[in-house]
CSV table of C-alpha atoms in Angstrom, one decimal:
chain,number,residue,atom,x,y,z
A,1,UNK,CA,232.2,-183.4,13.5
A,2,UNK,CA,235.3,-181.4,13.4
A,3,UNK,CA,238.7,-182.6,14.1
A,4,UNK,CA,241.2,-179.4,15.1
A,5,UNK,CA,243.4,-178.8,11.4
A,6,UNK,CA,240.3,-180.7,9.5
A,7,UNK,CA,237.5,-180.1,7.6
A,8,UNK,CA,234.1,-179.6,9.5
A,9,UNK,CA,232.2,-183.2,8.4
A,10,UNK,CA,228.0,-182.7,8.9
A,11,UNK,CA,226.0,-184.6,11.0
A,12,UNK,CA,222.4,-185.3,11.3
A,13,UNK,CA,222.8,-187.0,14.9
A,14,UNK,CA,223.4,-185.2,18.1
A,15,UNK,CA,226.9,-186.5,19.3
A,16,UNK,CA,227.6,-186.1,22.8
A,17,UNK,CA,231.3,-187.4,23.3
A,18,UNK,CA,234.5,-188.8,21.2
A,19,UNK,CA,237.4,-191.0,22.3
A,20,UNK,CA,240.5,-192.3,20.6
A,21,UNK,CA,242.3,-195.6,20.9
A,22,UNK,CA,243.8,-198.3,18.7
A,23,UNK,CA,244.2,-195.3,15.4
A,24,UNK,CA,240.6,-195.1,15.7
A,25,UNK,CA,238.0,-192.2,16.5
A,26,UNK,CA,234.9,-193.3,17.7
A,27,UNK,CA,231.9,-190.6,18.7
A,28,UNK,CA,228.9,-191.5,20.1
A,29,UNK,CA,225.3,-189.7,19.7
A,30,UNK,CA,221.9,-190.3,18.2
A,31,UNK,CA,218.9,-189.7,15.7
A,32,UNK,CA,215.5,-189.2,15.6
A,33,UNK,CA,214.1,-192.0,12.8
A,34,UNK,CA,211.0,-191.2,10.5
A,35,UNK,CA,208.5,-192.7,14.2
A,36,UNK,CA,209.8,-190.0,16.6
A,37,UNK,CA,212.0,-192.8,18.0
A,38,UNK,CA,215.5,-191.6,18.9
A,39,UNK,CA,218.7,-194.2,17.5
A,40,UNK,CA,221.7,-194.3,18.9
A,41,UNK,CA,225.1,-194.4,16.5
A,42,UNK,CA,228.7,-195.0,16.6
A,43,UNK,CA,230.9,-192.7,14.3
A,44,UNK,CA,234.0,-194.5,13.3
A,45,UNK,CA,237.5,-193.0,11.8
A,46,UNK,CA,240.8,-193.5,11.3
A,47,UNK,CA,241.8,-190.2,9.9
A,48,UNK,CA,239.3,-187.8,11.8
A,49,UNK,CA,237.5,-186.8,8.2
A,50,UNK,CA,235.8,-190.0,6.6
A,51,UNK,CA,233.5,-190.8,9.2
A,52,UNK,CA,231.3,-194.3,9.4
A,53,UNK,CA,228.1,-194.8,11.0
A,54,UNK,CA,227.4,-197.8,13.1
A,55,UNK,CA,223.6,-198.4,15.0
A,56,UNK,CA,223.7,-199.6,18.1
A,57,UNK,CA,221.1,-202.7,18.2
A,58,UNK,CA,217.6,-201.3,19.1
A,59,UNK,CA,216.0,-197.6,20.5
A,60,UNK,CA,217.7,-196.1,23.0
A,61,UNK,CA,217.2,-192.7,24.2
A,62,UNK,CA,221.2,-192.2,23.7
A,63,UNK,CA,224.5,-193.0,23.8
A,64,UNK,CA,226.0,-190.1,25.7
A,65,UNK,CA,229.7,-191.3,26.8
A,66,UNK,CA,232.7,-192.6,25.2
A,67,UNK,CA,235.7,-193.9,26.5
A,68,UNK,CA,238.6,-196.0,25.4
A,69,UNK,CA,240.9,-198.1,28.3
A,70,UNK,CA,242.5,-201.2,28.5
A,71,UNK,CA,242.1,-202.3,24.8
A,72,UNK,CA,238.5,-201.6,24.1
A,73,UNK,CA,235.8,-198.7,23.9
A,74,UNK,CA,232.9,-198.1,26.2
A,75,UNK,CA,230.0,-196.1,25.4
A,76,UNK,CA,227.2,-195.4,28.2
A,77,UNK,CA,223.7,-194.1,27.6
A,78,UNK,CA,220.2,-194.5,28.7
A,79,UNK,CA,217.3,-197.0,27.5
A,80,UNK,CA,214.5,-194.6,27.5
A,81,UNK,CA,213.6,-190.8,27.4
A,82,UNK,CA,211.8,-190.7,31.0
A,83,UNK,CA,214.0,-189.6,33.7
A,84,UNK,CA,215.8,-191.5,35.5
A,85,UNK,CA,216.7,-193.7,31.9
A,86,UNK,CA,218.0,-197.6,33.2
A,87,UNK,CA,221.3,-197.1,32.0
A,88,UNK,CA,223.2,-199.0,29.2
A,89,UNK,CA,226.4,-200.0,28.4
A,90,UNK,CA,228.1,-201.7,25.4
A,91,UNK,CA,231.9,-202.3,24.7
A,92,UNK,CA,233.8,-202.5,21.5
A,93,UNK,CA,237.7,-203.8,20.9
A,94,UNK,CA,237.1,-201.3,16.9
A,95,UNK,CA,234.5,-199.1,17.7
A,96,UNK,CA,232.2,-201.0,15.2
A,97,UNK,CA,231.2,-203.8,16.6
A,98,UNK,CA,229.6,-203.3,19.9
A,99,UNK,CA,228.5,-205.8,22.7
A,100,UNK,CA,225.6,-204.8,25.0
A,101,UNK,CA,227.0,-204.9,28.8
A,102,UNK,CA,224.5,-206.1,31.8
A,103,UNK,CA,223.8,-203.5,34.3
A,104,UNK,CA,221.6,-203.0,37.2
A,105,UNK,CA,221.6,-199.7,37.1
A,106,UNK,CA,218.3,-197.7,36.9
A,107,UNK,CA,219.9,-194.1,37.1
A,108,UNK,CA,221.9,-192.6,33.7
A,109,UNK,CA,225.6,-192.4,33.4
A,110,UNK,CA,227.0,-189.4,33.5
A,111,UNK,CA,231.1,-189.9,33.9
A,112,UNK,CA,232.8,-193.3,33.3
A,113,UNK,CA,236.7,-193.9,33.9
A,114,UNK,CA,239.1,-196.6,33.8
A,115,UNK,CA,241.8,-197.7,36.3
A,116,UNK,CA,243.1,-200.5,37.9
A,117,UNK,CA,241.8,-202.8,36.3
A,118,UNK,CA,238.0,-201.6,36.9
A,119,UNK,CA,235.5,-199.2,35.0
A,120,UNK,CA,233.7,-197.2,37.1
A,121,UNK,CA,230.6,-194.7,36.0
A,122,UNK,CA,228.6,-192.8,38.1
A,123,UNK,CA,225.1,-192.6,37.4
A,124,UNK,CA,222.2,-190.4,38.6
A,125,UNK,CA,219.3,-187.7,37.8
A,126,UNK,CA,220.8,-185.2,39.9
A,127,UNK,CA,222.7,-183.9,43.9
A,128,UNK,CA,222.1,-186.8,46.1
A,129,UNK,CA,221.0,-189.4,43.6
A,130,UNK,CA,224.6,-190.4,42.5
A,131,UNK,CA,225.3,-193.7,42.7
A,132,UNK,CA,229.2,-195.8,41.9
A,133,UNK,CA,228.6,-198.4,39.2
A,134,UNK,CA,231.6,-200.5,38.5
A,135,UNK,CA,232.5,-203.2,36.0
A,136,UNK,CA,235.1,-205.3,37.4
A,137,UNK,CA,235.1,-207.6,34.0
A,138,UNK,CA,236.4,-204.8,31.2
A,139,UNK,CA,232.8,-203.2,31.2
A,140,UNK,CA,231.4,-207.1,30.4
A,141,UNK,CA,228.9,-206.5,33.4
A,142,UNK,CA,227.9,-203.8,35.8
A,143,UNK,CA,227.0,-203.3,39.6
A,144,UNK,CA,225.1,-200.8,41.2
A,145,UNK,CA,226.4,-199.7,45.2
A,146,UNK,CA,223.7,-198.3,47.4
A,147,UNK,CA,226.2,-195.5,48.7
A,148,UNK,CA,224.9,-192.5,47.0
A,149,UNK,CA,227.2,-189.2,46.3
A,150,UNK,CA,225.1,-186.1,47.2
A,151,UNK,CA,227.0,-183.7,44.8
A,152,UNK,CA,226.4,-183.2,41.3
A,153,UNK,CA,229.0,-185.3,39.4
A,154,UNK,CA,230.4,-184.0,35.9
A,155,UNK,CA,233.4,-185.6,35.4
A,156,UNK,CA,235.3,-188.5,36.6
A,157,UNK,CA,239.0,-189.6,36.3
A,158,UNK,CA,241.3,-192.2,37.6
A,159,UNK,CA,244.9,-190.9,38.5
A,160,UNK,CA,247.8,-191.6,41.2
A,161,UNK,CA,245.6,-194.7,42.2
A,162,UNK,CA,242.4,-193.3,42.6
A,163,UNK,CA,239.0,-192.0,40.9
A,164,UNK,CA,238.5,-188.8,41.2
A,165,UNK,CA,234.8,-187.2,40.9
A,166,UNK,CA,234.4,-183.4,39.4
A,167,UNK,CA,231.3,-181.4,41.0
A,168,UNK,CA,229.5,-178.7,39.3
């Protein structure tokens, strides 16, 4: 981990994404453990060089999002390796205590974003098999729409009142 003007901090986990909110710097990743299984961790800091690591409860294939809105964190992964993952969300008001969310999703999140007063992610395995999620409860429990997206979301943003999808 790296923070621009600091020192370069090693890692043994893959970390796919960073957010910052309340002083805190929380990234998200995993491990593979001693079985082959792959862990999923929180990285915690207040300063962007002492790092803390925080497991998520149980094996996940991995936490690959972060984001911080509306007073909390919420990180987004998938439950298992095979493709398409059921996905999984848990919140976090510190970045070290985290909450698993309920989700009927079956597809993997790729982009979450907050506004509005609702989270939305978008979740899929690839074009045409993007699907709205959205937590309506501050990422307490999430619903799957049937409406599909048949573009290849990367990103996703909330601004002048709406969510706005990226395409690759």
């Amino acid at each position: 981990m790296v923070c621009i003007g600091g020192a370069w901090t090693a890692s043994t986990s893959t970390l796919a994404s960073v957010a910052f909110g309340k002083n805190t710097y929380v990234a998200v990743g995993y491990l593979f453990d001693g079985s082959g299984n792959q862990i999923s961790n929180a990285y915690v800091s207040s300063d962007c060089s002492n790092w803390v690591k925080y497991q998520f409860g149980g094996t996940y294939a991995g936490m690959s999002k972060v984001v911080y809105a509306n007073g909390r964190f919420v990180a987004s992964g998938t439950r298992q390796i095979a493709t398409p993952g059921p996905a999984i969300w848990f919140y976090s008001t510190d970045g070290i205590t985290w909450t698993e969310s309920v989700s009927s999703s079956t597809f993997a999140p790729v982009a979450t974003a907050y506004g509005n007063g609702v989270w939305v992610s978008i979740c899929g395995i690839g074009p045409g098999d993007f699907v709205p999620v959205v937590s309506a409860d501050n990422g307490v429990t999430w619903t799957t729409y049937s409406n599909t997206v048949n573009e290849q979301i990367v990103g996703l943003i909330y601004s002048n009142g709406k969510f706005i999808a990226a395409t690759a």
